[in-house]
């Protein structure tokens, strides 16, 4: 038999009532229309394979539990497939709510390392999944495509422009990106 663990009670002193307004402003204007029917969680492919519950995140957000919501690793489990948004009977747009909460989380310094790595790859290469030119160019041409896709892989200036925007907006600092290489370690003789 497995013993169920009790969760600690919610500390009402940590409730952030401005959190809901912040979410509404950053992309989740209909969050307060949620009546917790569970359609979002029931139709979520990520939730079927992980402990991710869209409904749970939205409920905690509605309770103003900002710190608990933005620091939760499962906030990043959403694949943004929009299945929940397509099925929500209240037009809450759960995917947009999750993305709005992620924006708040990043501003507060919370982001899973794999997501940081992808963001850094975009800044480095101009695309999240840059192609190895030697491997893919011939295959693309054989398939009747251009040797490189029309993204950062085919235009190095794209990555340069993305880095400029990231620097200007401060996104580079949010993800811990530096375009200067780390100092070389001194070799001992």
Short mmCIF file of N, CA, C and O in Angstrom, two decimals, residues 17 55 59 64 74 90 92 95 99 126-127 135-136 138 143 149 156-158 160 162 169 176 178:
data_model
loop_
_atom_site.label_atom_id
_atom_site.label_comp_id
_atom_site.label_asym_id
_atom_site.label_seq_id
_atom_site.Cartn_x
_atom_site.Cartn_y
_atom_site.Cartn_z
N UNK A 17 -2.54 39.10 -4.69
CA UNK A 17 -3.78 39.43 -5.38
C UNK A 17 -3.55 40.15 -6.71
O UNK A 17 -4.43 40.17 -7.56
N UNK A 55 -5.41 22.67 -15.24
CA UNK A 55 -6.43 23.13 -14.30
C UNK A 55 -5.83 23.50 -12.95
O UNK A 55 -6.21 24.50 -12.33
N UNK A 59 -5.95 27.13 -11.26
CA UNK A 59 -6.59 27.26 -9.94
C UNK A 59 -5.66 27.99 -8.96
O UNK A 59 -6.08 28.90 -8.25
N UNK A 64 -4.10 33.34 -6.32
CA UNK A 64 -3.04 34.32 -6.05
C UNK A 64 -1.77 33.71 -5.51
O UNK A 64 -0.96 34.39 -4.90
N UNK A 74 6.42 21.98 -13.42
CA UNK A 74 5.39 21.53 -14.37
C UNK A 74 4.80 22.67 -15.20
O UNK A 74 4.16 22.42 -16.22
N UNK A 90 -15.33 27.82 -21.73
CA UNK A 90 -15.43 29.20 -21.24
C UNK A 90 -14.51 30.16 -21.98
O UNK A 90 -14.39 31.32 -21.60
N UNK A 92 -11.36 30.38 -21.95
CA UNK A 92 -10.30 30.87 -21.06
C UNK A 92 -8.98 30.97 -21.81
O UNK A 92 -8.13 31.79 -21.47
N UNK A 95 -3.85 27.78 -22.90
CA UNK A 95 -2.48 27.85 -23.41
C UNK A 95 -1.94 29.26 -23.29
O UNK A 95 -0.78 29.45 -22.89
N UNK A 99 1.26 30.55 -21.10
CA UNK A 99 2.34 31.36 -21.67
C UNK A 99 2.48 32.68 -20.91
O UNK A 99 3.60 33.15 -20.67
N UNK A 126 20.22 31.58 -34.55
CA UNK A 126 19.10 32.18 -35.27
C UNK A 126 17.93 31.23 -35.44
O UNK A 126 16.94 31.55 -36.09
N UNK A 127 18.05 30.04 -34.86
CA UNK A 127 17.00 29.03 -34.99
C UNK A 127 17.17 28.04 -33.85
O UNK A 127 18.29 27.73 -33.46
N UNK A 135 25.27 17.42 -43.35
CA UNK A 135 24.38 16.26 -43.32
C UNK A 135 23.09 16.51 -44.10
O UNK A 135 22.63 15.65 -44.85
N UNK A 136 22.49 17.69 -43.93
CA UNK A 136 21.14 17.92 -44.42
C UNK A 136 21.04 18.58 -45.79
O UNK A 136 20.03 18.42 -46.48
N UNK A 138 22.44 18.04 -48.78
CA UNK A 138 22.27 17.10 -49.90
C UNK A 138 20.90 16.44 -49.86
O UNK A 138 20.24 16.31 -50.90
N UNK A 143 15.47 16.15 -52.21
CA UNK A 143 14.02 16.22 -52.02
C UNK A 143 13.39 17.40 -52.75
O UNK A 143 12.20 17.65 -52.62
N UNK A 149 16.99 25.68 -45.08
CA UNK A 149 15.65 26.24 -44.92
C UNK A 149 15.71 27.76 -44.76
O UNK A 149 16.75 28.30 -44.39
N UNK A 156 23.15 34.00 -41.56
CA UNK A 156 23.80 34.30 -40.28
C UNK A 156 23.40 35.66 -39.70
O UNK A 156 23.46 35.88 -38.50
N UNK A 157 22.93 36.57 -40.55
CA UNK A 157 22.51 37.89 -40.06
C UNK A 157 21.27 37.78 -39.17
O UNK A 157 21.03 38.63 -38.33
N UNK A 158 20.48 36.72 -39.38
CA UNK A 158 19.29 36.52 -38.57
C UNK A 158 19.67 36.39 -37.10
O UNK A 158 19.11 37.05 -36.23
N UNK A 160 22.35 37.38 -35.66
CA UNK A 160 22.89 38.67 -35.21
C UNK A 160 21.76 39.63 -34.82
O UNK A 160 21.81 40.28 -33.78
N UNK A 162 18.68 38.77 -33.97
CA UNK A 162 18.00 38.22 -32.79
C UNK A 162 18.79 38.57 -31.53
O UNK A 162 18.22 38.96 -30.51
N UNK A 169 16.20 44.11 -25.23
CA UNK A 169 15.05 43.82 -24.37
C UNK A 169 15.46 43.24 -23.01
O UNK A 169 14.64 43.14 -22.11
N UNK A 176 20.45 33.99 -19.15
CA UNK A 176 21.85 33.75 -18.80
C UNK A 176 22.76 33.60 -20.00
O UNK A 176 23.73 32.85 -19.97
N UNK A 178 25.48 34.99 -22.74
CA UNK A 178 26.54 35.97 -22.96
C UNK A 178 27.19 35.66 -24.29
O UNK A 178 27.56 34.52 -24.56
#
